[in-house]
Amino acid sequence: MPRNSTVAGKFNLIVVWVALLGCLIGITIALLTEYRAQRDALFQQLQWQTPGEPALARGLYYRDVPTLALTLPRLKSDEAIVQLGVYNSQGEVILAQPRELRAPRDAENPAPKKPSFERMRGDTPPLQSSVMSREGPSGTGLVLEYMVPVLSVLNPIADPVDLADYAISTIDADKADSLFVVGYVNASISRRQLLLDLLPKAGLYFGGGLAFTLLAWLITRIQTARATAPLRRLSKLASEIASGDFEPGFKVSGEGELREIAGLLNTVMSGIHTYKNQRDVDHQLLSMKVEERTQQLSRRNEELNQAINEVTETKDQLRKMAYFDSLTALPNRRLFTEQLSLLMRLARRHNHTLALLFLDLDNFKRINDSLGHRAGDLLLREVARRLAGCVRESDVVGHNTESGDRIDVSRLGGDEFTVVLNELQDDRAAAIVAERILAELSRPMTIEGHELIVTPSIGIAIAPKDANNVEGLLKHADTAMYHAKATGKNNYMFYTSTMSATGVDRLRLETDLRRALERHELILHYQPQVDLVTGSVIGAEALLRWQHPELGIVPPYKFIPLAEEMGLIPEFGEWVLREACRQWRAFKKQGLNLPKVAVNVSSLQFNREFVDQVRFVLAETGAAPDAVSLELTEGIMMNNATPTVETLHELKRIGMGLSIDDFGTGYSSLSYLTQFPLDELKIDRSFVTALDRDASNTSLVTAIINMARGMNLRLVAEGVETPDQYRFLRDHGVSVIQGFLFSKPVPADKLAKLLDEGHFLDQIERISAGRAPTDKEAASA
């Protein structure tokens, strides 16, 4: 706003405020005068009405309350009178209407106690009226207590006269020499009601004052506008100059300083206008040059930003590849190790406790082999998601590390995960998280249409109690995890010092296992497969054993999983195939008849080079292809079905026999089985051993037998240990049995003694007849 307009506005505002203030003072004085006039008029009316009611004097003289009660209402000439009372000459209350003053909307609460007669009269002479103010009930404000004397020609304290004499005395009252005060009429007048009666006049006064104020404001505004018109033109000119309009031509009518200022401004504006034209030309040339340079800089800046973005994206991608697992997006071993080292240093500095949970999934390999690597990857992603959901913000302080990356859940590789818990109050906090993980992972998860349950084994190590460095803490958590797995899986265990010996034993076992092949410590045992019709051995399954020089025979369940972790299965598998073929050839040369030898094939060795490996072994050992049966797991056939079918057909063209091992324990699809060139189906021992305990398992075995017949496959039942299992399988059409009922796995020299034709025929007849086995048969089993 221009300065002169601001000054004019302030001046108008001052005039308005002065006028308004004057009106308010005048209205206040007028209302106060009206209030006093109305109050005095009410007092005068009471003074006039009281003598005009003879019944009042008569009622007071004779103390006639009914007469007083009928007379008092005629004195209530105004709504401001809220109570009327009558006192005798000694100040005693004769009558009050109403009896008590109360708040208008609070009938239950009485007004403050009315003052005494002496206080209301004060020093006022008896023949004069008195007035005092007091606080009335809540919501009524002040009350004026106005007291008017009531006069009589008879002395109230003299002997009373009868009514006739009183009437005669009243008639001659004008001739009486003196008057006596017989009592007082007390009127309680509400000051608030008096003020409310003034509201109409107050409205008129305020309306007139407002109209006067508006008129004063309008006149002042018009006069101010006329006086400041030249100043407004000057202000407008200044605004035009400020906006760049320097065209001269400012004119002011009249004489004086404003005209001189206008001439001076026109001269200045003319010079500025000429200068501005020259400056505009120079500015245009400069702007063209600047615009050209700006465009060049913008192009260079865009190129630079693009290069920076590419470098940043590449850097982020490289960092993600270096520090995060590509499958689960969890921190990998490298980031885990760096951040855990930092957390351990912080824990030592602040005297905090840190826990490391090492997780390994139970039976993950079996699921991976059965459903394929794609399903295994999906399973690992789901496990990672659930683990991340199990660890709350309050469980870990990984976000306080320097790089800002959280390592509460990490994947070290394979099916191994870690969870870091920082600033623990006690070991129980780590146990709570472990129990939460066990419960979360025990819930079924659906992977490619299959409902799976995967359980973890968890080892827990505490720093600094168990170790002061990353390597030691990780090693101890790993040791505790293996103990949890050894005690039944789906469990967690805290590391103790007594576990260290077990860790050393495992390390020693790994070292010895690596050298077992070159030291010729691996051997094969053979379990015969017996034809129930002829009693002859028609085949034998080659089973790998480890003859440790100090520990003796190491059970397969101890070293086979270890060999899988160490990546030795392909090497061991090739040795088993070669040794089984060599032994079959040796039996052939000895004149012993072993129709076939069965060799287990792991999914870890079933690859593109496997067919060439089989051809090479057959050519090297001289074994007949049809004398070798390859027992394949369901996982091999579920993994990448099309290449698997091609490989199986190529093996059939060589002449190899193909069998499904442990059928029913995986996740086979019958539509896939019809595409494979299979010869044989083996009923898993877990189904056979449950025949005596579970009726539903009996139906499952029967279904497998009927399915094999429908697909024209040979049937072999493994794990047969009791005569009842034997009779059930025989009665349902199974003609080939493998199990401890006939023989446990034996070395090659003992197998040679079982290869006579009809060797087991007598034993079969005794079992069929329900007779007990001989001592020799019992010892063999």
PDB file of C-alpha atoms in Angstrom, residues 591-727:
ATOM      1  CA  GLY A 591      31.193-119.122 -11.669  1.00  0.00           C
ATOM      2  CA  LEU A 592      28.750-117.552  -9.208  1.00  0.00           C
ATOM      3  CA  ASN A 593      25.379-116.399 -10.529  1.00  0.00           C
ATOM      4  CA  LEU A 594      24.357-112.918  -9.400  1.00  0.00           C
ATOM      5  CA  PRO A 595      21.723-111.807 -11.953  1.00  0.00           C
ATOM      6  CA  LYS A 596      22.074-108.146 -11.105  1.00  0.00           C
ATOM      7  CA  VAL A 597      23.663-105.691  -8.691  1.00  0.00           C
ATOM      8  CA  ALA A 598      21.745-102.554  -7.669  1.00  0.00           C
ATOM      9  CA  VAL A 599      23.621 -99.262  -7.205  1.00  0.00           C
ATOM     10  CA  ASN A 600      22.124 -96.147  -5.596  1.00  0.00           C
ATOM     11  CA  VAL A 601      22.519 -92.916  -7.597  1.00  0.00           C
ATOM     12  CA  SER A 602      22.382 -89.547  -5.788  1.00  0.00           C
ATOM     13  CA  SER A 603      20.930 -86.425  -7.355  1.00  0.00           C
ATOM     14  CA  LEU A 604      24.316 -84.799  -6.705  1.00  0.00           C
ATOM     15  CA  GLN A 605      25.962 -87.076  -9.296  1.00  0.00           C
ATOM     16  CA  PHE A 606      23.092 -87.301 -11.781  1.00  0.00           C
ATOM     17  CA  ASN A 607      24.183 -84.735 -14.379  1.00  0.00           C
ATOM     18  CA  ARG A 608      24.976 -84.491 -18.082  1.00  0.00           C
ATOM     19  CA  GLU A 609      28.281 -86.336 -17.670  1.00  0.00           C
ATOM     20  CA  PHE A 610      26.702 -89.257 -15.790  1.00  0.00           C
ATOM     21  CA  VAL A 611      25.883 -91.293 -18.942  1.00  0.00           C
ATOM     22  CA  ASP A 612      29.476 -90.989 -20.183  1.00  0.00           C
ATOM     23  CA  GLN A 613      30.699 -91.970 -16.716  1.00  0.00           C
ATOM     24  CA  VAL A 614      28.521 -95.136 -16.791  1.00  0.00           C
ATOM     25  CA  ARG A 615      29.804 -96.116 -20.245  1.00  0.00           C
ATOM     26  CA  PHE A 616      33.395 -95.654 -19.110  1.00  0.00           C
ATOM     27  CA  VAL A 617      32.935 -97.790 -15.949  1.00  0.00           C
ATOM     28  CA  LEU A 618      31.186-100.591 -17.882  1.00  0.00           C
ATOM     29  CA  ALA A 619      33.979-100.619 -20.438  1.00  0.00           C
ATOM     30  CA  GLU A 620      36.669-100.515 -17.730  1.00  0.00           C
ATOM     31  CA  THR A 621      35.250-103.338 -15.570  1.00  0.00           C
ATOM     32  CA  GLY A 622      33.735-105.504 -18.290  1.00  0.00           C
ATOM     33  CA  ALA A 623      30.368-105.681 -16.503  1.00  0.00           C
ATOM     34  CA  ALA A 624      27.262-106.420 -18.568  1.00  0.00           C
ATOM     35  CA  PRO A 625      24.909-103.398 -18.733  1.00  0.00           C
ATOM     36  CA  ASP A 626      21.821-105.532 -18.070  1.00  0.00           C
ATOM     37  CA  ALA A 627      23.436-106.863 -14.876  1.00  0.00           C
ATOM     38  CA  VAL A 628      23.549-103.387 -13.337  1.00  0.00           C
ATOM     39  CA  SER A 629      20.401-101.685 -11.990  1.00  0.00           C
ATOM     40  CA  LEU A 630      20.497 -98.000 -11.097  1.00  0.00           C
ATOM     41  CA  GLU A 631      18.288 -97.096  -8.117  1.00  0.00           C
ATOM     42  CA  LEU A 632      17.165 -93.472  -8.544  1.00  0.00           C
ATOM     43  CA  THR A 633      15.514 -91.238  -5.971  1.00  0.00           C
ATOM     44  CA  GLU A 634      12.246 -89.463  -6.807  1.00  0.00           C
ATOM     45  CA  GLY A 635      14.089 -86.166  -6.535  1.00  0.00           C
ATOM     46  CA  ILE A 636      16.181 -86.968  -9.604  1.00  0.00           C
ATOM     47  CA  MET A 637      13.098 -87.422 -11.721  1.00  0.00           C
ATOM     48  CA  MET A 638      11.347 -84.334 -10.359  1.00  0.00           C
ATOM     49  CA  ASN A 639      14.325 -82.064 -11.062  1.00  0.00           C
ATOM     50  CA  ASN A 640      14.206 -80.677 -14.602  1.00  0.00           C
ATOM     51  CA  ALA A 641      11.891 -83.378 -15.997  1.00  0.00           C
ATOM     52  CA  THR A 642      12.619 -83.068 -19.738  1.00  0.00           C
ATOM     53  CA  PRO A 643      16.447 -83.502 -19.561  1.00  0.00           C
ATOM     54  CA  THR A 644      15.906 -86.270 -16.998  1.00  0.00           C
ATOM     55  CA  VAL A 645      13.663 -88.230 -19.374  1.00  0.00           C
ATOM     56  CA  GLU A 646      16.247 -87.912 -22.144  1.00  0.00           C
ATOM     57  CA  THR A 647      19.046 -89.119 -19.839  1.00  0.00           C
ATOM     58  CA  LEU A 648      16.993 -92.094 -18.632  1.00  0.00           C
ATOM     59  CA  HIS A 649      16.188 -93.152 -22.185  1.00  0.00           C
ATOM     60  CA  GLU A 650      19.871 -92.953 -23.056  1.00  0.00           C
ATOM     61  CA  LEU A 651      20.712 -95.215 -20.091  1.00  0.00           C
ATOM     62  CA  LYS A 652      18.038 -97.668 -21.251  1.00  0.00           C
ATOM     63  CA  ARG A 653      19.577 -97.713 -24.693  1.00  0.00           C
ATOM     64  CA  ILE A 654      22.843 -98.739 -23.071  1.00  0.00           C
ATOM     65  CA  GLY A 655      20.975-101.635 -21.459  1.00  0.00           C
ATOM     66  CA  MET A 656      20.873-100.507 -17.838  1.00  0.00           C
ATOM     67  CA  GLY A 657      18.025-101.422 -15.498  1.00  0.00           C
ATOM     68  CA  LEU A 658      16.216 -98.471 -13.839  1.00  0.00           C
ATOM     69  CA  SER A 659      14.483 -98.560 -10.476  1.00  0.00           C
ATOM     70  CA  ILE A 660      12.742 -95.986  -8.273  1.00  0.00           C
ATOM     71  CA  ASP A 661      14.226 -96.180  -4.772  1.00  0.00           C
ATOM     72  CA  ASP A 662      12.246 -95.332  -1.607  1.00  0.00           C
ATOM     73  CA  PHE A 663       9.044 -94.814  -3.586  1.00  0.00           C
ATOM     74  CA  GLY A 664       6.344 -92.824  -1.804  1.00  0.00           C
ATOM     75  CA  THR A 665       8.571 -90.790   0.477  1.00  0.00           C
ATOM     76  CA  GLY A 666       8.980 -87.875  -1.923  1.00  0.00           C
ATOM     77  CA  TYR A 667       6.574 -85.808  -3.986  1.00  0.00           C
ATOM     78  CA  SER A 668       6.299 -87.723  -7.257  1.00  0.00           C
ATOM     79  CA  SER A 669       3.747 -86.880  -9.896  1.00  0.00           C
ATOM     80  CA  LEU A 670       2.189 -89.949 -11.529  1.00  0.00           C
ATOM     81  CA  SER A 671       2.037 -88.077 -14.847  1.00  0.00           C
ATOM     82  CA  TYR A 672       5.845 -87.895 -14.779  1.00  0.00           C
ATOM     83  CA  LEU A 673       6.250 -91.589 -13.869  1.00  0.00           C
ATOM     84  CA  THR A 674       4.455 -92.672 -17.034  1.00  0.00           C
ATOM     85  CA  GLN A 675       7.116 -90.859 -19.111  1.00  0.00           C
ATOM     86  CA  PHE A 676      10.107 -92.640 -17.530  1.00  0.00           C
ATOM     87  CA  PRO A 677      11.469 -95.971 -18.933  1.00  0.00           C
ATOM     88  CA  LEU A 678      11.400 -97.702 -15.544  1.00  0.00           C
ATOM     89  CA  ASP A 679      11.787-101.401 -14.836  1.00  0.00           C
ATOM     90  CA  GLU A 680      11.324-101.659 -11.121  1.00  0.00           C
ATOM     91  CA  LEU A 681       9.712 -99.951  -8.128  1.00  0.00           C
ATOM     92  CA  LYS A 682      10.980-100.397  -4.564  1.00  0.00           C
ATOM     93  CA  ILE A 683       8.597-100.015  -1.616  1.00  0.00           C
ATOM     94  CA  ASP A 684      10.368 -97.977   1.045  1.00  0.00           C
ATOM     95  CA  ARG A 685      11.191 -99.702   4.345  1.00  0.00           C
ATOM     96  CA  SER A 686       9.339 -96.971   6.299  1.00  0.00           C
ATOM     97  CA  PHE A 687       6.051 -98.226   4.805  1.00  0.00           C
ATOM     98  CA  VAL A 688       6.944-101.883   5.349  1.00  0.00           C
ATOM     99  CA  THR A 689       7.944-101.489   9.020  1.00  0.00           C
ATOM    100  CA  ALA A 690       4.657 -99.638   9.730  1.00  0.00           C
ATOM    101  CA  LEU A 691       2.480-102.481   8.397  1.00  0.00           C
ATOM    102  CA  ASP A 692       2.189-103.980  11.892  1.00  0.00           C
ATOM    103  CA  ARG A 693       1.185-100.671  13.521  1.00  0.00           C
ATOM    104  CA  ASP A 694      -0.858 -98.547  11.125  1.00  0.00           C
ATOM    105  CA  ALA A 695      -3.941 -99.744   9.249  1.00  0.00           C
ATOM    106  CA  SER A 696      -3.872 -96.696   6.949  1.00  0.00           C
ATOM    107  CA  ASN A 697      -0.308 -97.591   5.983  1.00  0.00           C
ATOM    108  CA  THR A 698      -1.572-101.020   4.884  1.00  0.00           C
ATOM    109  CA  SER A 699      -3.918 -99.339   2.414  1.00  0.00           C
ATOM    110  CA  LEU A 700      -1.061 -97.164   1.121  1.00  0.00           C
ATOM    111  CA  VAL A 701       1.210-100.185   0.471  1.00  0.00           C
ATOM    112  CA  THR A 702      -1.659-101.980  -1.259  1.00  0.00           C
ATOM    113  CA  ALA A 703      -2.192 -98.929  -3.501  1.00  0.00           C
ATOM    114  CA  ILE A 704       1.527 -98.820  -4.395  1.00  0.00           C
ATOM    115  CA  ILE A 705       1.449-102.545  -5.313  1.00  0.00           C
ATOM    116  CA  ASN A 706      -1.618-102.105  -7.519  1.00  0.00           C
ATOM    117  CA  MET A 707      -0.101 -99.037  -9.195  1.00  0.00           C
ATOM    118  CA  ALA A 708       3.136-100.933  -9.987  1.00  0.00           C
ATOM    119  CA  ARG A 709       1.136-103.763 -11.515  1.00  0.00           C
ATOM    120  CA  GLY A 710      -0.826-101.285 -13.602  1.00  0.00           C
ATOM    121  CA  MET A 711       2.438 -99.770 -14.876  1.00  0.00           C
ATOM    122  CA  ASN A 712       3.936-103.260 -15.482  1.00  0.00           C
ATOM    123  CA  LEU A 713       6.825-102.659 -13.060  1.00  0.00           C
ATOM    124  CA  ARG A 714       8.687-105.262 -10.978  1.00  0.00           C
ATOM    125  CA  LEU A 715       8.201-104.853  -7.255  1.00  0.00           C
ATOM    126  CA  VAL A 716      10.842-105.100  -4.559  1.00  0.00           C
ATOM    127  CA  ALA A 717       9.952-104.586  -0.880  1.00  0.00           C
ATOM    128  CA  GLU A 718      12.896-103.529   1.278  1.00  0.00           C
ATOM    129  CA  GLY A 719      13.188-103.459   5.058  1.00  0.00           C
ATOM    130  CA  VAL A 720      11.199-106.696   5.613  1.00  0.00           C
ATOM    131  CA  GLU A 721      12.024-107.921   9.121  1.00  0.00           C
ATOM    132  CA  THR A 722       9.079-109.984  10.444  1.00  0.00           C
ATOM    133  CA  PRO A 723       7.127-112.998   9.158  1.00  0.00           C
ATOM    134  CA  ASP A 724       3.877-110.974   9.347  1.00  0.00           C
ATOM    135  CA  GLN A 725       5.317-108.357   6.973  1.00  0.00           C
ATOM    136  CA  TYR A 726       6.504-111.158   4.702  1.00  0.00           C
ATOM    137  CA  ARG A 727       3.090-112.856   4.593  1.00  0.00           C
TER     138      ARG A 727
END
